[in-house]
Each structure stands twice: as structure tokens, then as C-alpha cells.
Coordinates of C-alpha atoms in Angstrom, one line a residue:
X1 CA 236.9 -103.3 -103.3
X2 CA 238.6 -106.3 -104.7
X3 CA 236.1 -106.9 -107.5
X4 CA 232.3 -107.7 -107.3
X5 CA 231.1 -111.2 -107.8
X6 CA 228.8 -109.9 -110.5
X7 CA 231.8 -109.2 -112.8
X8 CA 232.5 -112.9 -112.8
X9 CA 229.0 -114.4 -112.8
X10 CA 226.6 -111.9 -114.3
X11 CA 225.7 -112.6 -118.0
X12 CA 226.7 -109.9 -120.4
X13 CA 229.0 -108.4 -117.9
X14 CA 232.5 -109.7 -118.6
X15 CA 234.2 -106.8 -117.0
X16 CA 233.7 -104.3 -114.2
X17 CA 235.1 -101.5 -116.2
X18 CA 232.8 -98.5 -116.9
X19 CA 231.0 -98.6 -120.2
X20 CA 231.7 -95.8 -122.7
X21 CA 230.3 -92.5 -121.8
X22 CA 226.6 -92.1 -122.6
X23 CA 225.5 -89.2 -124.6
X24 CA 222.2 -88.6 -122.7
X25 CA 222.7 -90.8 -119.6
X26 CA 219.5 -90.3 -117.7
X27 CA 217.6 -88.6 -120.4
X28 CA 217.8 -91.5 -122.7
X29 CA 215.8 -93.6 -120.2
X30 CA 212.4 -94.4 -121.6
X31 CA 210.0 -91.8 -120.3
X32 CA 207.7 -94.6 -119.1
X33 CA 210.2 -95.7 -116.6
X34 CA 210.0 -92.5 -114.4
X35 CA 208.4 -89.2 -114.0
X36 CA 210.0 -86.0 -112.4
X37 CA 208.9 -84.4 -109.2
X38 CA 207.4 -81.5 -111.1
X39 CA 205.5 -83.9 -113.4
X40 CA 204.3 -85.8 -110.4
X41 CA 203.1 -82.7 -108.6
X42 CA 200.8 -81.8 -111.5
X43 CA 199.3 -85.3 -112.0
X44 CA 197.9 -87.2 -109.0
X45 CA 197.9 -90.5 -110.8
X46 CA 201.6 -90.8 -110.0
X47 CA 202.0 -92.5 -106.6
X48 CA 205.2 -91.5 -104.7
X49 CA 204.8 -94.6 -102.5
X50 CA 205.4 -96.9 -105.6
X51 CA 206.5 -95.0 -108.7
X52 CA 210.0 -94.0 -109.6
X53 CA 210.0 -90.2 -109.3
X54 CA 213.2 -88.4 -110.2
X55 CA 214.6 -85.1 -109.1
X56 CA 214.1 -82.8 -112.0
X57 CA 217.8 -81.9 -112.3
X58 CA 218.9 -85.5 -112.0
X59 CA 216.5 -86.5 -114.7
X60 CA 218.5 -84.2 -116.9
X61 CA 221.7 -85.6 -115.6
X62 CA 222.5 -82.3 -114.0
X63 CA 223.8 -81.4 -110.5
X64 CA 220.6 -81.1 -108.3
X65 CA 219.8 -77.7 -106.9
X66 CA 217.7 -79.5 -104.3
X67 CA 220.8 -81.3 -102.8
X68 CA 222.6 -78.0 -102.6
X69 CA 219.7 -76.7 -100.4
X70 CA 219.9 -79.9 -98.3
X71 CA 223.6 -79.5 -97.8
X72 CA 223.3 -75.8 -96.8
X73 CA 220.6 -76.7 -94.3
X74 CA 222.8 -79.5 -93.1
X75 CA 225.5 -76.9 -92.1
X76 CA 222.8 -75.4 -89.8
X77 CA 222.1 -78.7 -88.0
X78 CA 219.2 -80.0 -90.1
X79 CA 218.9 -83.4 -91.7
X80 CA 221.2 -84.3 -94.6
X81 CA 221.8 -87.9 -95.8
X82 CA 225.2 -89.6 -95.8
X83 CA 225.1 -89.3 -99.5
X84 CA 224.6 -85.6 -99.2
X85 CA 227.6 -85.3 -96.8
X86 CA 229.8 -87.0 -99.4
X87 CA 228.6 -85.9 -102.9
X88 CA 229.9 -82.7 -104.4
X89 CA 229.3 -81.0 -107.8
X90 CA 232.9 -82.0 -108.8
X91 CA 232.4 -85.6 -108.0
X92 CA 229.0 -85.7 -109.7
X93 CA 230.4 -84.2 -112.9
X94 CA 233.2 -86.7 -112.8
X95 CA 230.8 -89.7 -112.6
X96 CA 227.7 -88.4 -114.3
X97 CA 228.3 -90.0 -117.7
X98 CA 229.3 -93.4 -116.6
X99 CA 226.9 -96.4 -116.7
X100 CA 227.3 -99.9 -115.3
X101 CA 227.0 -102.7 -117.8
X102 CA 224.5 -104.9 -115.9
X103 CA 221.8 -102.4 -115.1
X104 CA 222.9 -99.3 -116.9
X105 CA 223.0 -97.7 -113.4
X106 CA 224.1 -94.1 -113.1
X107 CA 225.2 -91.8 -110.3
X108 CA 222.0 -89.8 -110.8
X109 CA 219.9 -92.9 -110.1
X110 CA 222.1 -93.9 -107.3
X111 CA 221.6 -90.6 -105.4
X112 CA 218.0 -89.9 -106.2
X113 CA 216.6 -90.9 -102.8
X114 CA 218.7 -88.6 -100.7
X115 CA 218.2 -85.8 -103.2
X116 CA 214.4 -86.1 -103.1
X117 CA 214.1 -86.7 -99.4
X118 CA 216.3 -84.7 -97.1
X119 CA 215.4 -86.9 -94.1
X120 CA 216.8 -90.1 -95.8
X121 CA 219.6 -91.4 -93.6
X122 CA 221.7 -93.1 -96.2
X123 CA 220.4 -91.5 -99.3
X124 CA 221.9 -93.8 -102.1
X125 CA 221.3 -97.2 -103.6
X126 CA 223.1 -99.6 -105.9
X127 CA 221.5 -100.9 -109.1
X128 CA 223.8 -103.8 -109.5
X129 CA 226.8 -105.3 -107.5
X130 CA 229.4 -103.5 -109.7
X131 CA 227.9 -100.1 -108.7
X132 CA 229.8 -100.3 -105.5
X133 CA 233.1 -100.4 -107.4
X134 CA 232.4 -98.2 -110.3
X135 CA 230.9 -95.5 -108.1
X136 CA 233.1 -96.2 -105.1
X137 CA 234.0 -92.6 -104.7
X138 CA 230.4 -92.1 -103.4
X139 CA 229.7 -95.5 -101.9
X140 CA 232.9 -96.2 -100.0
X141 CA 232.8 -93.0 -97.9
X142 CA 229.1 -93.6 -97.2
X143 CA 229.8 -97.2 -96.2
X144 CA 232.5 -96.1 -93.8
X145 CA 230.3 -93.4 -92.3
X146 CA 227.4 -95.8 -91.7
X147 CA 229.5 -98.8 -90.6
X148 CA 231.7 -97.0 -88.2
X149 CA 235.1 -98.5 -87.7
X150 CA 235.1 -100.5 -90.9
X151 CA 237.8 -99.4 -93.5
X152 CA 237.7 -100.1 -97.2
X153 CA 241.4 -99.4 -97.7
X154 CA 242.1 -103.0 -98.3
X155 CA 243.0 -103.8 -94.7
X156 CA 239.7 -105.4 -93.7
X157 CA 237.7 -108.4 -94.9
X158 CA 234.2 -109.5 -94.0
X159 CA 233.8 -113.0 -92.7
X160 CA 230.5 -114.9 -92.9
X161 CA 229.9 -117.5 -90.1
X162 CA 226.4 -118.7 -89.3
X163 CA 227.3 -121.6 -87.1
X164 CA 224.8 -121.7 -84.2
X165 CA 227.1 -123.9 -82.1
X166 CA 229.5 -120.9 -81.7
X167 CA 226.9 -119.0 -79.6
X168 CA 228.3 -118.6 -76.1
X169 CA 225.6 -116.3 -74.7
X170 CA 222.1 -117.3 -74.0
X171 CA 218.9 -115.5 -72.9
X172 CA 218.5 -115.5 -69.2
X173 CA 215.4 -117.2 -67.9
X174 CA 214.0 -113.8 -66.7
X175 CA 214.4 -112.3 -70.2
X176 CA 213.1 -115.4 -72.0
X177 CA 209.9 -115.1 -69.9
X178 CA 209.3 -111.6 -71.2
X179 CA 209.9 -112.4 -74.9
X180 CA 206.8 -112.6 -77.1
X181 CA 208.6 -113.7 -80.3
X182 CA 212.0 -114.0 -81.9
X183 CA 212.9 -113.4 -85.6
X184 CA 216.1 -113.2 -87.6
X185 CA 216.1 -112.2 -91.3
X186 CA 218.8 -111.8 -93.9
X187 CA 218.8 -110.4 -97.4
X188 CA 220.3 -112.2 -100.4
X189 CA 220.6 -111.1 -104.1
X190 CA 221.2 -113.5 -107.0
X191 CA 224.5 -112.6 -108.7
X192 CA 223.2 -113.2 -112.3
X193 CA 220.5 -110.5 -112.1
X194 CA 220.7 -106.7 -111.6
X195 CA 219.7 -105.5 -108.1
X196 CA 216.0 -104.5 -108.0
X197 CA 216.5 -100.7 -108.2
X198 CA 218.2 -101.4 -111.5
X199 CA 216.0 -104.3 -112.6
X200 CA 213.0 -104.6 -114.8
X201 CA 209.6 -106.2 -114.6
X202 CA 211.1 -109.1 -116.7
X203 CA 214.0 -109.7 -114.2
X204 CA 211.5 -109.5 -111.2
X205 CA 209.3 -112.1 -112.9
X206 CA 212.3 -114.3 -113.8
X207 CA 213.5 -114.3 -110.2
X208 CA 210.0 -115.2 -108.9
X209 CA 209.7 -118.0 -111.4
X210 CA 213.1 -119.4 -110.5
X211 CA 212.3 -119.3 -106.7
X212 CA 209.0 -121.0 -107.3
X213 CA 211.0 -124.0 -108.7
X214 CA 213.4 -123.9 -105.7
X215 CA 210.5 -123.8 -103.2
X216 CA 208.9 -126.7 -105.0
X217 CA 212.1 -128.7 -104.5
X218 CA 211.7 -128.7 -100.7
X219 CA 208.6 -130.9 -101.0
X220 CA 210.7 -133.9 -102.2
X221 CA 213.7 -133.2 -99.9
X222 CA 214.5 -135.6 -97.0
X223 CA 216.9 -132.9 -95.6
X224 CA 214.6 -129.8 -95.9
X225 CA 211.1 -131.2 -95.8
X226 CA 210.3 -129.1 -92.7
X227 CA 210.9 -126.0 -94.9
X228 CA 208.3 -127.1 -97.5
X229 CA 205.2 -124.9 -97.9
X230 CA 203.3 -122.6 -100.3
X231 CA 204.5 -119.7 -102.5
X232 CA 201.9 -116.9 -102.8
X233 CA 202.4 -114.5 -105.7
X234 CA 201.0 -111.0 -105.1
X235 CA 199.4 -111.0 -108.4
X236 CA 197.6 -114.3 -107.9
X237 CA 196.5 -114.2 -104.3
X238 CA 192.8 -114.3 -103.5
X239 CA 191.4 -111.5 -101.3
X240 CA 191.0 -114.2 -98.5
X241 CA 194.6 -115.3 -98.8
X242 CA 195.8 -111.7 -98.8
X243 CA 193.7 -110.9 -95.6
X244 CA 195.0 -114.0 -93.9
X245 CA 198.6 -113.0 -94.5
X246 CA 198.0 -109.4 -93.4
X247 CA 196.3 -110.5 -90.3
X248 CA 199.2 -112.8 -89.5
X249 CA 201.7 -109.9 -90.1
X250 CA 203.5 -111.9 -92.8
X251 CA 202.7 -109.9 -95.9
X252 CA 204.9 -107.1 -97.2
X253 CA 203.0 -104.4 -99.1
X254 CA 205.6 -101.9 -100.3
X255 CA 204.5 -98.3 -99.9
X256 CA 207.6 -96.4 -98.9
X257 CA 208.5 -93.1 -100.5
X258 CA 212.2 -93.3 -99.9
X259 CA 212.4 -96.8 -101.2
X260 CA 210.3 -96.0 -104.2
X261 CA 212.6 -93.1 -105.1
X262 CA 215.4 -95.8 -105.6
X263 CA 213.3 -97.9 -107.8
X264 CA 212.5 -100.6 -105.3
X265 CA 208.7 -100.6 -105.9
X266 CA 208.6 -100.2 -109.7
X267 CA 206.1 -102.4 -111.5
X268 CA 204.3 -103.2 -108.2
X269 CA 202.9 -105.9 -107.6
X270 CA 204.4 -107.8 -110.5
X271 CA 207.2 -110.3 -109.7
X272 CA 206.5 -110.1 -105.9
X273 CA 205.6 -113.0 -103.7
X274 CA 205.8 -114.6 -100.2
X275 CA 206.7 -118.2 -99.3
X276 CA 205.8 -119.7 -96.0
X277 CA 206.5 -123.1 -94.7
X278 CA 203.7 -125.1 -93.2
X279 CA 204.5 -124.1 -89.6
X280 CA 205.0 -120.5 -90.7
X281 CA 208.4 -120.5 -89.0
X282 CA 210.3 -120.0 -92.3
X283 CA 209.3 -117.1 -94.6
X284 CA 210.8 -115.7 -97.8
X285 CA 209.9 -112.3 -99.3
X286 CA 210.6 -112.4 -103.0
X287 CA 211.5 -109.0 -104.6
X288 CA 210.3 -106.9 -101.7
X289 CA 213.4 -104.8 -102.0
X290 CA 216.4 -107.1 -102.4
X291 CA 215.7 -110.3 -104.4
X292 CA 215.3 -112.4 -101.3
X293 CA 214.4 -111.7 -97.6
X294 CA 214.8 -114.9 -95.8
X295 CA 213.2 -115.0 -92.4
X296 CA 213.3 -117.5 -89.5
X297 CA 210.8 -116.8 -86.7
X298 CA 208.8 -118.4 -83.9
X299 CA 206.9 -117.5 -80.7
X300 CA 208.9 -117.3 -77.5
X301 CA 212.6 -116.7 -76.9
X302 CA 214.5 -119.7 -78.3
X303 CA 216.8 -117.6 -80.3
X304 CA 219.3 -120.4 -81.0
X305 CA 216.4 -122.4 -82.6
X306 CA 215.6 -119.5 -84.8
X307 CA 219.2 -119.0 -85.8
X308 CA 219.7 -122.7 -86.5
X309 CA 216.6 -122.8 -88.8
X310 CA 217.8 -119.7 -90.6
X311 CA 221.3 -121.2 -91.2
X312 CA 219.7 -124.3 -92.7
X313 CA 217.2 -122.4 -94.8
X314 CA 219.9 -120.2 -96.5
X315 CA 221.9 -123.4 -97.3
X316 CA 218.7 -125.1 -98.7
X317 CA 218.0 -122.0 -100.9
X318 CA 221.5 -121.7 -102.1
X319 CA 221.7 -125.4 -103.0
X320 CA 218.2 -125.2 -104.6
X321 CA 219.2 -122.2 -106.9
X322 CA 222.4 -124.0 -107.9
X323 CA 220.6 -127.1 -108.8
X324 CA 217.9 -125.3 -110.8
X325 CA 220.3 -123.0 -112.7
X326 CA 223.5 -125.3 -112.9
X327 CA 225.6 -122.3 -111.5
X328 CA 228.5 -122.8 -109.1
X329 CA 227.9 -119.4 -107.4
X330 CA 224.5 -117.8 -107.0
X331 CA 224.5 -115.2 -104.2
X332 CA 226.1 -111.8 -104.7
X333 CA 228.9 -111.1 -102.2
X334 CA 232.3 -109.4 -102.0
X335 CA 235.4 -110.1 -99.9
X336 CA 235.4 -106.6 -98.4
X337 CA 231.6 -105.8 -98.5
X338 CA 230.2 -109.2 -97.6
X339 CA 226.7 -109.9 -98.8
X340 CA 225.7 -107.4 -101.5
X341 CA 222.5 -105.5 -101.0
X342 CA 220.7 -102.6 -102.6
X343 CA 221.2 -100.3 -99.6
X344 CA 224.7 -99.8 -98.2
X345 CA 223.4 -100.0 -94.7
X346 CA 222.7 -103.8 -95.0
X347 CA 226.1 -104.7 -96.5
X348 CA 228.1 -107.4 -94.6
X349 CA 225.8 -109.9 -92.9
X350 CA 222.6 -108.2 -94.3
X351 CA 221.1 -109.6 -91.1
X352 CA 218.7 -108.2 -88.5
X353 CA 217.8 -110.4 -85.5
X354 CA 215.2 -109.1 -83.2
X355 CA 212.9 -110.1 -80.3
X356 CA 209.7 -108.5 -79.1
X357 CA 210.1 -108.1 -75.4
X358 CA 207.6 -106.9 -72.8
X359 CA 209.2 -104.3 -70.6
X360 CA 206.2 -101.9 -69.8
X361 CA 207.7 -100.3 -66.7
X362 CA 210.8 -98.9 -68.4
X363 CA 208.9 -98.1 -71.5
X364 CA 206.6 -95.9 -69.5
X365 CA 209.3 -94.4 -67.3
X366 CA 212.0 -93.8 -69.9
X367 CA 210.4 -93.8 -73.3
X368 CA 211.6 -95.3 -76.6
X369 CA 214.3 -92.7 -77.3
X370 CA 216.1 -93.3 -74.0
X371 CA 215.8 -97.1 -74.3
X372 CA 217.2 -96.9 -77.8
X373 CA 220.2 -94.8 -76.5
X374 CA 220.9 -97.4 -73.9
X375 CA 220.7 -100.2 -76.5
X376 CA 223.2 -98.5 -78.8
X377 CA 225.8 -98.7 -76.0
X378 CA 225.9 -102.5 -76.6
X379 CA 225.5 -102.4 -80.3
X380 CA 221.7 -102.9 -80.4
X381 CA 218.8 -100.8 -81.6
X382 CA 215.3 -100.4 -80.0
X383 CA 212.2 -99.8 -82.0
X384 CA 208.5 -99.5 -81.3
X385 CA 206.0 -102.3 -81.1
X386 CA 205.4 -102.3 -84.9
X387 CA 209.0 -101.7 -86.0
X388 CA 210.8 -98.7 -87.3
X389 CA 209.1 -95.3 -86.9
X390 CA 206.4 -96.8 -84.5
X391 CA 205.6 -96.1 -80.9
X392 CA 205.7 -98.5 -78.0
X393 CA 202.3 -100.1 -77.4
X394 CA 202.9 -103.2 -75.3
X395 CA 206.4 -104.4 -76.3
X396 CA 209.8 -103.1 -77.5
X397 CA 211.5 -104.5 -80.6
X398 CA 215.3 -104.9 -79.8
X399 CA 217.7 -105.9 -82.5
X400 CA 221.3 -105.9 -83.4
X401 CA 222.7 -102.8 -85.0
X402 CA 225.9 -103.8 -86.6
X403 CA 226.2 -105.5 -90.0
X404 CA 229.6 -105.2 -91.7
X405 CA 232.8 -106.7 -90.4
X406 CA 231.1 -109.1 -88.0
X407 CA 230.1 -112.7 -88.1
X408 CA 226.4 -113.6 -88.0
X409 CA 226.7 -115.5 -84.7
X410 CA 228.4 -112.6 -83.0
X411 CA 225.5 -110.3 -84.0
X412 CA 223.0 -112.8 -82.6
X413 CA 225.0 -112.5 -79.4
X414 CA 224.6 -108.7 -79.6
X415 CA 220.8 -109.3 -79.8
X416 CA 220.8 -111.7 -76.8
X417 CA 222.8 -109.2 -74.7
X418 CA 220.4 -106.4 -75.6
X419 CA 217.4 -108.4 -74.5
X420 CA 219.1 -109.4 -71.3
X421 CA 219.9 -105.8 -70.6
X422 CA 216.3 -104.6 -71.1
X423 CA 214.9 -107.5 -69.0
X424 CA 217.4 -106.8 -66.1
X425 CA 216.6 -103.1 -66.2
X426 CA 212.9 -103.8 -66.2
X427 CA 213.3 -106.0 -63.1
X428 CA 215.3 -103.2 -61.3
X429 CA 212.5 -100.7 -62.0
X430 CA 209.8 -103.1 -60.9
X431 CA 211.6 -103.8 -57.6
X432 CA 212.1 -100.0 -57.1
X433 CA 215.9 -100.5 -57.1
X434 CA 216.0 -98.1 -60.1
X435 CA 214.1 -95.1 -61.5
X436 CA 214.7 -92.4 -64.0
X437 CA 217.0 -90.5 -61.5
X438 CA 219.5 -93.3 -61.0
X439 CA 219.3 -95.2 -64.2
X440 CA 222.9 -94.4 -65.3
X441 CA 224.3 -95.9 -62.1
X442 CA 222.2 -99.0 -62.4
X443 CA 223.2 -99.4 -66.0
X444 CA 226.9 -99.2 -65.0
X445 CA 226.3 -102.1 -62.5
X446 CA 224.4 -104.2 -65.0
X447 CA 227.3 -103.8 -67.5
X448 CA 229.5 -106.0 -65.2
X449 CA 227.4 -109.0 -66.3
X450 CA 229.1 -110.8 -69.2
X451 CA 225.7 -111.9 -70.5
X452 CA 225.0 -108.2 -71.1
X453 CA 228.2 -106.4 -71.8
X454 CA 230.3 -109.3 -73.1
X455 CA 233.9 -110.0 -72.2

């Protein structure tokens, strides 16, 4: 992998070499840090949406019988995570007594989500940046399976480029008229802390305290005064403030079993917070999953404006953290993996750009699954009106699909092309030039448009 940034910048981590073998590995973890699935089943006070609940075998640092069952069912066509497709008893036994130095991360913790939940798509998480190197025999094949076409054999590097002036494709007027809102978000992790699955309540609070100082610095900045606003901590918000943020669809509230199984939601709601600028076009989620989720958003379809604000906001935050801490490097990244994130699916740009677009005719005629299938042909993803795992109500959420091996501006262009495609197809259905019986032929015609299919 070429070495994680954390091996250079993380305190008490002078080397990425595995630490000496641990005598108990998982079992020496304080019992208060997790419960097993069998313990949770007997005691309803344990909340699977927030608590770290371990597979019983993994808690003993043993090969999980539950994963064997998933793998056998996978051979019959049922769900099995990417982790489950890679991990073997032999590989587990090879890695099981190794701990990372920053977070004390183990292979048992890394693979818990996919072991506990058969339907988890990826199934594994990193507890610190060096996890990707120390446990690369698991992570690298998973990354290559998820980010199809990207190779971790040393032949490929990830390039970051957030220059909005390099955008060569724009939303067509017909598409822009259908767009309700536009949003682009990225994840960032501070390279001097463990990633949150491997973090503690102390590290989460330290990150929140640090970011509070960074946000305060915007108030006195001539360059970034438009980004100034208010930081709301989950533990300090009034009921009225909470309800206002919920009503505005700004507030994150955790509550995800698969993420909880990785350790994402431990110590909830401590160390969590949300920052909004005055115009609510710049939002930062602190310790939602990754340390920072940086979001630029606005009503309408001016995607270049949203991307430009995001680029400025990331620069402002990086400069702010450097100034407060005195560090030369603050965001975790790697030459091959790009931006380091907890989940391998977000490596690379760690970016998702999306628009909510009104296409009621094709939504009714084709349904979400078919629209998503079409979107995938031009490297996009379609979701329901409320995001992942939701149905279409009055709009479709279209976003870029790719992450690793592509620049940010090129993925914004993927998004624009996806929105142009749905808009054009909607117009064809409305004019009766297309219907469910000839949609493939109409799609082929639309793909001749460079604003949809690219060059």
C-alpha cells in the first residue's frame, strides 16, 4: 500500500509494523466495551442499533461458525459480504493475534459486521489507517472487489483534484428545471486519532473540542466568513434545537445495526455534533461515522456552485486544523487508497454527490430498480426519495457511484450526466416517444449525447 499517513503522524505510532502477539487479543478487551450476541439476546437493555455487539466466536478470538454458515449459503446464491468472500479460517488464524498500535485493532473487530449480518455488502471496517496495511490480506481483495478495476499491486495511484473549473459538463436546462436540491459530501479523518470504530469516548470528545475551535475561527476570517455558523453538540442541544434540525433534515441520529457492529455508534451521543453555517449551505457532521462528514448543499441545480463551496470548505477546515494543532499534515490519506475512511467502500475521494430530481413518469413506469440499473451504466446510483433503502415518493436521488481511482471533479461530471440521462428519459416518456417496451432502444439513442455518456 505504500505506507499509511498514520505511521508518520499519529502519536505513539512510530511504525506500521504489527505489535507483538497478544495473549488474549479480543478477550482482553474490557467487558464494558462490548457484549456478545448471546448476551444481548438475553438482556433487552443492549441496543443493537448503537451498542457494539460481537459475534460470540469472534469475542473469543475464534473462527466464527456464523461466517461459515454465511459462506455455505453464499454458494447457493444467498447474500454474503465481500469480507465473507475473502476471509478463510487459514487467513483468520494467521492474523488473529495481531493488533495495530494506534487502536489495538484486530481482525476479529474488523470482520464483525459481515459476520453478524449476512446482508452486509462490504462486511469489514478499519479501526485506524494502518489497519489497511497490517490486515491487507483481507482489505486489499475486498477493496478490489468493491472498486472494480482498481488494482493495489503498486501500479495505480489515486489523484485528488477538486478544481471546479475543470468541469466540462453542465446540467441541461431541462434537467436543472427538474432538480429540487443538490448536495455533495465528503468524509475526512484526522490522521492523529484512531478511526472511530477503534476510538474511545475520549478521542471522540477530543475531536469535537478541536473542531469547535476550528469552526470558531471562521467568524474572524475574511476569506471564509460565509462559512461561519453554529456548532450544535448532540449532548447540549435543547429539544427545540433538535426538532428544528430534524425538521430541516440536517441532523444525523445514528441507529444503524451494521454500523453499530463496527463500533461506529459506541458512546452515543457523546462526542457528536453538527455544524451549520448561517445560510445552511455548509454542514459538518462530527463523529457520525468518520471523524468529519463535510457537506455542501443548496436548493436547485447549480452543481458547480455546490462543488465550489465544498472545495473551499475542505481547504478552510484543513487550514483551521493545522493552525489550531500546529501540524503540517492533518487528514488521513494514502497514495494508493486516497482519502482514508472507516469503510473500504468510501476510500479514494470519499465523496458522494447527489441531486434530488423529479421524474414521476419513469418512476411510475419503470420503478426504482430499473432506474438504478440504467444509472449504473454511466457510473451512477439511483436511490429512493429518502436515500438508501427508501422508496420513490416524489423524486429520485441520483448520485455518483465510483470513488477510488478517479478525481473529484470527474465524479461530479458522472453525477451531472446521470441527472441529464434521467431528465431526458423522463421527457421521452412524457412525449410518448418511449415506454417500457422500447426503453432500451431509446437509451441507446440518448447515449450518443456527450452530456450523458461522455466522450
